[in-house]
PDB file of C-alpha atoms in Angstrom:
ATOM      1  CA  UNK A 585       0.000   0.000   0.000  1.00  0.00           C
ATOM      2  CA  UNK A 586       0.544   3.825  -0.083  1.00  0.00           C
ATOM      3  CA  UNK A 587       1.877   6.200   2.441  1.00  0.00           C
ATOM      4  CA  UNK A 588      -0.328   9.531   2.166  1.00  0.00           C
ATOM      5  CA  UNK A 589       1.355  12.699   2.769  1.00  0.00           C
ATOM      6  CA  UNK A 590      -0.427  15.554   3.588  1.00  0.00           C
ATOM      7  CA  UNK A 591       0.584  19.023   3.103  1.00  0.00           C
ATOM      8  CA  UNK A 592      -1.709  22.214   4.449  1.00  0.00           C
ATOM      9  CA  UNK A 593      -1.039  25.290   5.547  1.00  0.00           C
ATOM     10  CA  UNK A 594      -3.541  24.565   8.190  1.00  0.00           C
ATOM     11  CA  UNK A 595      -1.659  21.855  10.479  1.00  0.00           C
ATOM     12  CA  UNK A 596      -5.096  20.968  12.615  1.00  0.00           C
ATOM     13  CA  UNK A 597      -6.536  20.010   9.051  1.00  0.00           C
ATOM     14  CA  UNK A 598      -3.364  18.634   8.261  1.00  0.00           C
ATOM     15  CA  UNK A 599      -3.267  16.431  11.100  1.00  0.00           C
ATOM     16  CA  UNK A 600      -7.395  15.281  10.962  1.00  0.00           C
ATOM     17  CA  UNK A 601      -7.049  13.967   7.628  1.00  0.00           C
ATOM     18  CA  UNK A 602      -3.926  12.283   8.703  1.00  0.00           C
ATOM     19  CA  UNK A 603      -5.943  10.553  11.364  1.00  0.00           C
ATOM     20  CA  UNK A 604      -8.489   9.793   9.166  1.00  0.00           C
ATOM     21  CA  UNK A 605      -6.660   7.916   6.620  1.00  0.00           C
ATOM     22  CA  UNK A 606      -4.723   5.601  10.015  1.00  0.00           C
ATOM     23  CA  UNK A 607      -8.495   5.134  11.349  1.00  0.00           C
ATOM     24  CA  UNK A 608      -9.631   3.620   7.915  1.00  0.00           C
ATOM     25  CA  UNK A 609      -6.387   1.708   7.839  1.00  0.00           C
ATOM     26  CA  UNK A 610      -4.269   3.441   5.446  1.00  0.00           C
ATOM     27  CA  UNK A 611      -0.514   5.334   6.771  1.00  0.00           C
ATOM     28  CA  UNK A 612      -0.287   8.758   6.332  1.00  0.00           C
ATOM     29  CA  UNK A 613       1.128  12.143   7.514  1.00  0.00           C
ATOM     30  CA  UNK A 614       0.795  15.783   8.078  1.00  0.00           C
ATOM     31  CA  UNK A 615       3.512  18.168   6.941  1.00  0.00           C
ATOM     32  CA  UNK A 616       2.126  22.198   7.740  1.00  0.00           C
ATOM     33  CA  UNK A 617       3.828  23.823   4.728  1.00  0.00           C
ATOM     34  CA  UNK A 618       2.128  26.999   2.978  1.00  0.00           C
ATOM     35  CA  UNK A 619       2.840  26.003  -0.772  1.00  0.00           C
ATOM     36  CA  UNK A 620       2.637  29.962  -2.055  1.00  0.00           C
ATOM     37  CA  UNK A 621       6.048  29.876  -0.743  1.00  0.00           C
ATOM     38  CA  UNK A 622       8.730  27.722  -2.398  1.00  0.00           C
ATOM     39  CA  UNK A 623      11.327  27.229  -0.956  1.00  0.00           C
ATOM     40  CA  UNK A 624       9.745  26.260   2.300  1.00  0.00           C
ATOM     41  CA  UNK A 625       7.460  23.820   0.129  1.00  0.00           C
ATOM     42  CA  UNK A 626      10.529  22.285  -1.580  1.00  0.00           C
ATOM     43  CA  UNK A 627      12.086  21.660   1.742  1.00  0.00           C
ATOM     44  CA  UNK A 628       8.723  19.845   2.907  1.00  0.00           C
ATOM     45  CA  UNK A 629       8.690  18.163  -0.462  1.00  0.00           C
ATOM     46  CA  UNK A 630      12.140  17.245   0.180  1.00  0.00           C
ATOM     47  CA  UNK A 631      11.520  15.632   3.572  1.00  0.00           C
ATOM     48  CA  UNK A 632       8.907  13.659   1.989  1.00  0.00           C
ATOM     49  CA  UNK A 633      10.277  12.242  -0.123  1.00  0.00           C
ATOM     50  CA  UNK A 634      13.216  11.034   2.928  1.00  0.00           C
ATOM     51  CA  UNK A 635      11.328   9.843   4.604  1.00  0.00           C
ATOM     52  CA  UNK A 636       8.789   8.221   2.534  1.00  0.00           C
ATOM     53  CA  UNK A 637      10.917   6.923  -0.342  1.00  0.00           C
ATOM     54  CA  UNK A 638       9.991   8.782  -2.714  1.00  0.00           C
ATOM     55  CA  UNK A 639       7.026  10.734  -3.971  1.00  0.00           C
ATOM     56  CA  UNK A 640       5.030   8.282  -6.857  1.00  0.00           C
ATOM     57  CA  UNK A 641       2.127  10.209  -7.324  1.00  0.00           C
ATOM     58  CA  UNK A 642       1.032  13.739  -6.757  1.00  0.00           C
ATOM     59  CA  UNK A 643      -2.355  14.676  -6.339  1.00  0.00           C
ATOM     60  CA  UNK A 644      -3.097  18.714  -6.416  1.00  0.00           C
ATOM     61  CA  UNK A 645      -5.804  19.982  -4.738  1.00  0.00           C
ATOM     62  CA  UNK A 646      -5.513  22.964  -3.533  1.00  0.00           C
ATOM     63  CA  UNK A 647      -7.625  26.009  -3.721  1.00  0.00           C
ATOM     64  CA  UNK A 648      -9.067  29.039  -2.439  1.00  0.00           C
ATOM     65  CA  UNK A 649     -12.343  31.870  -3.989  1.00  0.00           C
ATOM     66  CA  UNK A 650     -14.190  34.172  -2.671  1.00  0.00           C
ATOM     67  CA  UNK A 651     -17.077  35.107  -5.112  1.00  0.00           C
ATOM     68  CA  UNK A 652     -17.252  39.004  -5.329  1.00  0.00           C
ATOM     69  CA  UNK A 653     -18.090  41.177  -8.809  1.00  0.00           C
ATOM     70  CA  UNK A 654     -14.869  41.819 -10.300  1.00  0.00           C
ATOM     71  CA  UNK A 655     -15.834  45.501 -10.894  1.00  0.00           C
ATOM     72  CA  UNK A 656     -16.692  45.604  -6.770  1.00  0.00           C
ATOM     73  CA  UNK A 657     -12.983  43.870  -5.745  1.00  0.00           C
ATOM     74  CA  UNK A 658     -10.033  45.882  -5.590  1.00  0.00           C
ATOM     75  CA  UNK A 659      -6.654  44.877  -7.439  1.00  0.00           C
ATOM     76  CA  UNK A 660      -4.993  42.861  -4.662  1.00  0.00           C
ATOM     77  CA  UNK A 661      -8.288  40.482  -4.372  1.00  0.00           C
ATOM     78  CA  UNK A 662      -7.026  38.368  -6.922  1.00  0.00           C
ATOM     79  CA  UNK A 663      -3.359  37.708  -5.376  1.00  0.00           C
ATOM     80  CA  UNK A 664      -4.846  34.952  -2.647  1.00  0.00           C
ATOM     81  CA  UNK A 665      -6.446  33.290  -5.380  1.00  0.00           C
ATOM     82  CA  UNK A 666      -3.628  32.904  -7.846  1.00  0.00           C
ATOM     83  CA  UNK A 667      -1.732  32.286  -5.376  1.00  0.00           C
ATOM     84  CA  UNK A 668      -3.086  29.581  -3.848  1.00  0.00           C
ATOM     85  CA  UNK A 669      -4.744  28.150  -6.889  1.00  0.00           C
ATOM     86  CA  UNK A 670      -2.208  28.438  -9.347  1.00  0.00           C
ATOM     87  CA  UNK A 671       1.385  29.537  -8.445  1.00  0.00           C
ATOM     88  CA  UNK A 672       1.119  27.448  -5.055  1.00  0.00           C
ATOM     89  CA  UNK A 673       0.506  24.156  -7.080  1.00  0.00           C
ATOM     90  CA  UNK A 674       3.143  25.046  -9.609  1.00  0.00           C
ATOM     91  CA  UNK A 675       5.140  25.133  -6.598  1.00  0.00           C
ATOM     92  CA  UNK A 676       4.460  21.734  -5.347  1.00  0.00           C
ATOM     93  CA  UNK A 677       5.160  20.248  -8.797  1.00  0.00           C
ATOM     94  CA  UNK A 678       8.272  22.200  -9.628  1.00  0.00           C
ATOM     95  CA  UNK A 679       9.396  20.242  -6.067  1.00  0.00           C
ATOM     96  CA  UNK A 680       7.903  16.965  -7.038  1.00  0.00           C
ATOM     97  CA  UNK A 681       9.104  16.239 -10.455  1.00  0.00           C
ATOM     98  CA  UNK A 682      12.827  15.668 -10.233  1.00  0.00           C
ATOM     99  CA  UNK A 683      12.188  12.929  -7.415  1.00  0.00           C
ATOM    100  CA  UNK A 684       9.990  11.545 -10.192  1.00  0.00           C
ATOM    101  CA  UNK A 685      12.354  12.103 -12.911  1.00  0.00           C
ATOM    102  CA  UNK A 686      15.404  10.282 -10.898  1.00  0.00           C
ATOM    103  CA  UNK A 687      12.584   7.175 -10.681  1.00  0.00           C
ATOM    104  CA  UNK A 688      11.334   7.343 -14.060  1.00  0.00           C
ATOM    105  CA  UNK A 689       7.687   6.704 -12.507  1.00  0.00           C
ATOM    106  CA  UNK A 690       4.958   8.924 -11.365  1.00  0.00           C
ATOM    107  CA  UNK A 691       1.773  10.089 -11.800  1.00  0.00           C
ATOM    108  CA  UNK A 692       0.124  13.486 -11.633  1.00  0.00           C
ATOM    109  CA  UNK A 693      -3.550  14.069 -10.688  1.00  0.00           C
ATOM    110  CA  UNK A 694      -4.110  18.362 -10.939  1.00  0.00           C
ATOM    111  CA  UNK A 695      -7.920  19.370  -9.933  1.00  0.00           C
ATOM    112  CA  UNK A 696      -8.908  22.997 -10.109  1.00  0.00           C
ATOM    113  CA  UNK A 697     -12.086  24.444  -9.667  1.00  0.00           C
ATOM    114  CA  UNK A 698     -14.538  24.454 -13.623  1.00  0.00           C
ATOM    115  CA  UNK A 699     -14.986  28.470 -13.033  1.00  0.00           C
ATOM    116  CA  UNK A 700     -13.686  29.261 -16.113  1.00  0.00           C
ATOM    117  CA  UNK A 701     -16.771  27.433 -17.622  1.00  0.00           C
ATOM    118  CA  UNK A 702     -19.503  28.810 -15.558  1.00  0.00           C
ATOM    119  CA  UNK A 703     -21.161  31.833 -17.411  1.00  0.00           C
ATOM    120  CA  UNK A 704     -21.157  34.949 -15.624  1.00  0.00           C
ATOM    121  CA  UNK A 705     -18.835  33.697 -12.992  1.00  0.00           C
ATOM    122  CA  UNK A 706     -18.064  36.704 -10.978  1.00  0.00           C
ATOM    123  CA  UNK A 707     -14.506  35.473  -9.599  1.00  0.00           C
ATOM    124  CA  UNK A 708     -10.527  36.068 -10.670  1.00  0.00           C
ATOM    125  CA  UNK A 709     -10.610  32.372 -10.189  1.00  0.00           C
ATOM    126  CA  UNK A 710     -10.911  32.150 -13.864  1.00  0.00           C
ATOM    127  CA  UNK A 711      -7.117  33.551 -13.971  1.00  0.00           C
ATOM    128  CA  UNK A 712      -6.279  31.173 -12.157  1.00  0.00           C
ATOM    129  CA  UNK A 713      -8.278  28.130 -13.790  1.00  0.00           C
ATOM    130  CA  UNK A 714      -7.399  29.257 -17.100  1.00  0.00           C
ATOM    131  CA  UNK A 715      -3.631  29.139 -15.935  1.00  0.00           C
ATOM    132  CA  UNK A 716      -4.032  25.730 -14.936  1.00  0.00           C
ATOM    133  CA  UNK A 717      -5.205  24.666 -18.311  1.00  0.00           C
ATOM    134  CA  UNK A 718      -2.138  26.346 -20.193  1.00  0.00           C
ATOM    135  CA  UNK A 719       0.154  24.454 -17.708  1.00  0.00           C
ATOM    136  CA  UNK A 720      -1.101  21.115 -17.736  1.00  0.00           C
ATOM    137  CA  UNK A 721      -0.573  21.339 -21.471  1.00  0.00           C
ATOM    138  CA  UNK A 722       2.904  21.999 -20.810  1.00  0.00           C
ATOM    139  CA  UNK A 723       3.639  19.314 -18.606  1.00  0.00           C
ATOM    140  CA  UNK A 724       1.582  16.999 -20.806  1.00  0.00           C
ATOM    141  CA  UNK A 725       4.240  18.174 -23.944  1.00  0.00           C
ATOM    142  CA  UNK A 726       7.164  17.492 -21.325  1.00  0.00           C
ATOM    143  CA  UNK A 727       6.331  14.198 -20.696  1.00  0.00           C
ATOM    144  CA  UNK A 728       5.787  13.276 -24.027  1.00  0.00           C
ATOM    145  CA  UNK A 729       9.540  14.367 -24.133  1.00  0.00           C
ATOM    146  CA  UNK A 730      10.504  12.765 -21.032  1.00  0.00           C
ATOM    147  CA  UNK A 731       8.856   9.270 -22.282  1.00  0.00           C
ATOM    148  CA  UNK A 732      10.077   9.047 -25.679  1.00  0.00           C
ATOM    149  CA  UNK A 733      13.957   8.902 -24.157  1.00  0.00           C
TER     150      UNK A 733
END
């Protein structure tokens, strides 16, 4: 079986998931790490993969909105929500990959939030969704690369 490691910026959510996953059986654990800040999640990412072995699959699910009318938010609303939603898990796969890459195994799982198909959505989540999109076609063209060696 797996190990599950959790990463949140909120430890006591962290930490309930963790015991979650050891009530139904399963090993996991927390690591508190706020992934809008790389180097700090590259050192978590790091220890991970110590401790664990390895990282063979990452699943991405971060994320963060708060629905407002653009025209009624001021320029910094949208920050949180790139951050979080897009540049934070850009940071956890920039950290992830080359303990893939020195395996030549893993898998990728990236969920984001289908904003950018709602009509009339009223959030700068769409930044951020659309961002996804144009960077999961760029991993999918690396590892089309990456395979092909």
């Amino acid at each position: 079986g797996c190990v599950v490691a959790i990463l949140d910026r909120n430890r006591d959510a962290a930490e309930q998931v963790e015991e979650q996953v050891v009530q139904r059986g399963g090993r996991a654990h927390s690591y508190p790490v706020d992934i809008t800040q790389y180097e700090r999640c590259r050192g978590v990412v790091d220890k991970v993969a110590d401790q664990l072995g390895g990282v063979d699959v990452l699943v991405n699910c971060a994320g963060y909105d708060r629905c407002i009318a653009f025209l009624e938010s001021d320029p910094g609303f949208g920050h949180p929500i790139l951050d979080i939603n897009l540049r934070g898990p850009m940071n956890v796969l920039h950290a992830v990959l080359p303990h893939m890459l020195r395996r030549r195994h893993g898998r990728i799982v990236m969920l984001t939030a289908d904003a950018a198909r709602i009509a009339g959505h009223k959030s700068r989540e769409i930044e951020a969704v659309l961002g996804y999109r144009g960077r999961d076609e760029m991993i999918h063209r690396d590892d089309l690369v990456l395979t092909r060696r």
